[in-house]
CSV table of C-alpha atoms in Angstrom, one decimal:
chain,number,residue,atom,x,y,z
A,1,LYS,CA,-0.1,0.0,0.1
A,2,ALA,CA,1.3,4.0,-0.6
A,3,THR,CA,0.0,7.0,1.2
A,4,ILE,CA,-1.1,9.6,-0.8
A,5,CYS,CA,-2.3,13.1,1.5
A,6,GLU,CA,-5.4,15.0,0.4
A,7,PRO,CA,-6.8,17.0,-1.7
A,8,ALA,CA,-4.2,14.3,-4.0
A,9,ASN,CA,-6.9,11.4,-3.1
A,10,GLU,CA,-9.7,13.8,-5.7
A,11,ILE,CA,-7.2,13.3,-8.5
A,12,LEU,CA,-7.0,9.4,-8.3
A,13,GLU,CA,-11.3,9.2,-7.1
A,14,GLU,CA,-12.1,11.1,-10.4
A,15,ILE,CA,-9.8,8.0,-12.7
A,16,GLY,CA,-11.9,5.3,-10.1
A,17,VAL,CA,-9.0,4.6,-7.6
A,18,PRO,CA,-10.1,3.8,-3.9
A,19,CYS,CA,-8.8,5.8,-1.6
A,20,LYS,CA,-9.1,4.6,2.0
A,21,LYS,CA,-9.1,7.6,4.7
A,22,ILE,CA,-6.7,6.9,7.1
A,23,ASN,CA,-8.2,8.1,10.3
A,24,GLU,CA,-5.2,8.3,12.6
A,25,CYS,CA,-3.5,10.7,10.0
A,26,ALA,CA,-5.9,13.8,9.0
A,27,GLY,CA,-6.3,14.1,5.5
A,28,MET,CA,-4.1,10.8,4.6
A,29,TYR,CA,-5.3,8.4,2.7
A,30,MET,CA,-4.6,4.4,2.1
A,31,VAL,CA,-4.3,3.4,-1.8
A,32,ASP,CA,-3.1,-0.1,-3.6
A,33,PRO,CA,-0.4,0.9,-5.9
A,34,PRO,CA,-0.4,-1.1,-8.7
A,35,HIS,CA,-3.9,-0.2,-9.3
A,36,ALA,CA,-3.4,3.5,-9.2
A,37,THR,CA,-0.4,3.5,-11.8
A,38,GLY,CA,-2.3,1.7,-13.7
A,39,ALA,CA,-5.2,3.7,-13.8
A,40,LEU,CA,-3.0,7.2,-13.9
A,41,ILE,CA,-1.6,5.4,-17.1
A,42,ALA,CA,-4.5,4.6,-18.7
A,43,ALA,CA,-6.5,7.9,-18.3
A,44,ALA,CA,-3.1,9.5,-19.9
A,45,TYR,CA,-3.8,7.6,-22.5
A,46,LYS,CA,-7.4,8.2,-22.9
A,47,ALA,CA,-6.7,11.9,-22.9
A,48,GLY,CA,-4.0,11.6,-26.1
A,49,ALA,CA,-0.4,10.6,-24.4
A,50,LYS,CA,1.6,9.0,-25.8
A,51,ILE,CA,4.4,6.2,-23.9
A,52,MET,CA,7.0,4.8,-25.2
A,53,ASN,CA,8.1,2.1,-23.0
A,54,LEU,CA,12.2,1.4,-22.2
A,55,THR,CA,13.4,4.8,-23.2
A,56,ARG,CA,15.8,7.2,-22.3
A,57,VAL,CA,16.6,10.9,-22.6
A,58,LEU,CA,20.1,11.3,-24.3
A,59,ASP,CA,20.2,14.8,-25.9
A,60,LEU,CA,18.3,18.0,-26.3
A,61,ILE,CA,17.6,19.5,-29.6
A,62,LEU,CA,18.7,23.0,-29.1
A,63,ARG,CA,18.7,25.5,-31.4
A,64,ASN,CA,18.8,28.9,-32.4
A,65,GLU,CA,21.1,30.0,-29.8
A,66,GLY,CA,20.0,27.7,-26.8
A,67,VAL,CA,16.4,27.6,-27.3
A,68,LEU,CA,14.8,23.6,-25.9
A,69,GLU,CA,12.4,22.0,-28.8
A,70,GLY,CA,12.8,18.3,-28.3
A,71,VAL,CA,14.8,15.7,-26.6
A,72,VAL,CA,16.6,13.0,-28.7
A,73,VAL,CA,15.9,9.3,-26.8
A,74,ASN,CA,16.9,6.4,-27.9
A,75,ASN,CA,16.1,2.4,-27.0
A,76,THR,CA,16.9,1.8,-22.7
A,77,THR,CA,18.0,-2.1,-23.8
A,78,ALA,CA,19.7,-0.8,-26.9
A,79,GLU,CA,22.0,1.8,-24.9
A,80,MET,CA,22.5,-1.0,-21.8
A,81,ALA,CA,24.0,-3.4,-24.5
A,82,GLY,CA,26.2,-1.0,-26.2
A,83,HIS,CA,27.0,0.4,-30.0
A,84,ASP,CA,29.5,-2.5,-30.8
A,85,THR,CA,26.9,-5.0,-29.7
A,86,ILE,CA,22.9,-3.6,-31.0
A,87,HIS,CA,23.2,-0.1,-33.1
A,88,VAL,CA,20.0,2.0,-32.8
A,89,ASP,CA,19.5,5.1,-33.9
A,90,PRO,CA,18.4,7.6,-31.8
A,91,ILE,CA,15.0,9.4,-32.3
A,92,ALA,CA,14.4,13.0,-32.2
A,93,LEU,CA,11.2,14.8,-30.8
A,94,GLU,CA,10.2,18.0,-31.1
A,95,SER,CA,7.8,19.8,-29.1
A,96,LYS,CA,7.4,23.1,-27.7
A,97,ILE,CA,7.5,22.7,-24.2
A,98,VAL,CA,9.6,19.6,-22.2
A,99,VAL,CA,9.0,18.2,-19.3
A,100,ASP,CA,11.3,17.6,-17.2
A,101,ALA,CA,9.2,14.4,-14.8
A,102,THR,CA,11.9,12.3,-14.2
A,103,GLY,CA,12.3,12.4,-10.9
A,104,HIS,CA,15.7,12.2,-8.9
A,105,ASP,CA,17.4,12.2,-11.7
A,106,ALA,CA,16.1,15.5,-13.6
A,107,ILE,CA,17.4,14.2,-16.6
A,108,VAL,CA,16.7,17.0,-18.8
A,109,VAL,CA,18.2,20.0,-16.3
A,110,GLU,CA,21.1,17.9,-15.8
A,111,LEU,CA,21.2,18.3,-19.8
A,112,LEU,CA,20.7,21.4,-19.4
A,113,HIS,CA,23.4,21.8,-17.2
A,114,LYS,CA,26.1,19.9,-19.5
A,115,ARG,CA,25.4,22.1,-22.0
A,116,ASN,CA,26.5,24.9,-20.0
A,117,LEU,CA,23.1,26.4,-20.4
A,118,TYR,CA,21.7,26.1,-16.6
A,119,GLN,CA,23.0,26.1,-12.8
A,120,LYS,CA,24.5,23.0,-11.6
A,121,ILE,CA,21.7,21.3,-9.3
A,122,PRO,CA,22.2,20.1,-6.2
A,123,GLY,CA,19.7,17.0,-5.7
A,124,ASN,CA,16.9,16.4,-3.1
A,125,GLY,CA,17.6,17.1,0.2
A,126,ALA,CA,16.8,14.9,2.8
A,127,MET,CA,13.6,13.9,3.9
A,128,TRP,CA,11.2,15.8,5.4
A,129,VAL,CA,8.2,14.8,3.9
A,130,SER,CA,5.4,18.2,5.3
A,131,ARG,CA,8.3,20.6,3.9
A,132,SER,CA,8.8,18.8,0.5
A,133,GLU,CA,5.1,18.5,-0.8
A,134,GLU,CA,5.0,22.3,-0.2
A,135,GLU,CA,8.1,23.4,-2.1
A,136,ILE,CA,7.2,21.2,-4.6
A,137,MET,CA,4.1,22.9,-5.3
A,138,ASP,CA,5.6,26.2,-4.8
A,139,ARG,CA,8.4,25.8,-7.3
A,140,THR,CA,6.2,23.7,-9.7
A,141,GLY,CA,7.0,24.9,-12.9
A,142,GLU,CA,9.4,26.8,-16.0
A,143,VAL,CA,13.1,26.3,-15.1
A,144,TYR,CA,14.8,27.4,-18.3
A,145,PRO,CA,12.2,28.9,-21.6
A,146,ASN,CA,10.4,26.0,-22.7
A,147,CYS,CA,11.8,23.1,-19.9
A,148,PHE,CA,9.0,22.6,-17.0
A,149,VAL,CA,9.8,20.7,-14.2
A,150,ILE,CA,7.5,18.4,-11.8
A,151,GLY,CA,7.5,16.6,-9.2
A,152,LEU,CA,10.4,15.0,-7.9
A,153,ALA,CA,12.9,16.4,-10.4
A,154,VAL,CA,11.8,19.6,-8.7
A,155,ALA,CA,12.9,18.7,-5.3
A,156,ALA,CA,16.3,17.4,-7.7
A,157,VAL,CA,16.4,21.3,-9.4
A,158,TYR,CA,16.4,22.5,-6.1
A,159,GLY,CA,17.7,20.9,-3.6
A,160,THR,CA,14.3,20.7,-1.4
A,161,PRO,CA,13.8,17.7,0.7
A,162,ARG,CA,12.6,15.3,-1.1
A,163,MET,CA,9.2,14.3,-0.3
A,164,GLY,CA,9.0,10.1,0.7
A,165,PRO,CA,6.1,8.4,1.3
A,166,ALA,CA,3.3,10.9,1.0
A,167,PHE,CA,3.0,11.0,-2.9
A,168,GLY,CA,0.2,13.9,-3.2
A,169,SER,CA,2.3,16.7,-4.2
A,170,MET,CA,3.9,14.6,-7.6
A,171,LEU,CA,0.0,14.3,-8.7
A,172,LEU,CA,-0.7,17.9,-7.8
A,173,SER,CA,2.5,18.8,-9.3
A,174,GLY,CA,2.2,17.6,-12.2
A,175,ARG,CA,-1.6,18.9,-12.7
A,176,TYR,CA,-0.5,22.5,-11.7
A,177,GLY,CA,2.0,22.5,-14.3
A,178,ALA,CA,0.3,20.9,-17.2
A,179,GLU,CA,-2.1,24.3,-16.0
A,180,LEU,CA,0.9,26.2,-16.6
A,181,ILE,CA,2.0,24.6,-19.7
A,182,ALA,CA,-1.7,25.2,-21.2
A,183,LYS,CA,-1.2,28.9,-20.2
A,184,LYS,CA,1.9,29.5,-21.9
A,185,LEU,CA,0.5,27.4,-24.9
A,186,LYS,CA,-2.4,29.9,-25.0
A,187,ASN,CA,-0.8,33.3,-24.4
A,188,GLU,CA,2.2,32.3,-28.0
């Protein structure tokens, strides 16, 4: 089982995931992780998302003096085997917006740093659940033109405490990040 704090339980309940209130802990709910994960994936597909399983981000598409316009990906198993064993050319995925939701690794922002376009990221601080839940929400957003960070990637980029077992801000950060992105795209 996993815990989730309110109001993030509402996101799961909207897509049919049962959330059992924990009476001994105000504002906390218990969920079944495989059910929640499966329902979130199904909802993403229903909304039009495309998911590329076993895929990793290798590089960025940067144009016009550092404008981020997508990512370069490849098959994870081919990368692990090495180019001498299996050579699979990477794929360029162009996009107006890139979302770094890669968790503790913050891969997209790390690649910006590697290209000297962003400062070194500090990584997650020590676990402090309540503070992390707040700071993830406060700092979700655009960190570089066309690059938004959400969820655990926020903690890695800003050095905030890791969130631990209360997964509320991961869902809420994703929803808030989507709202910020929609607003940016509407204003373009």
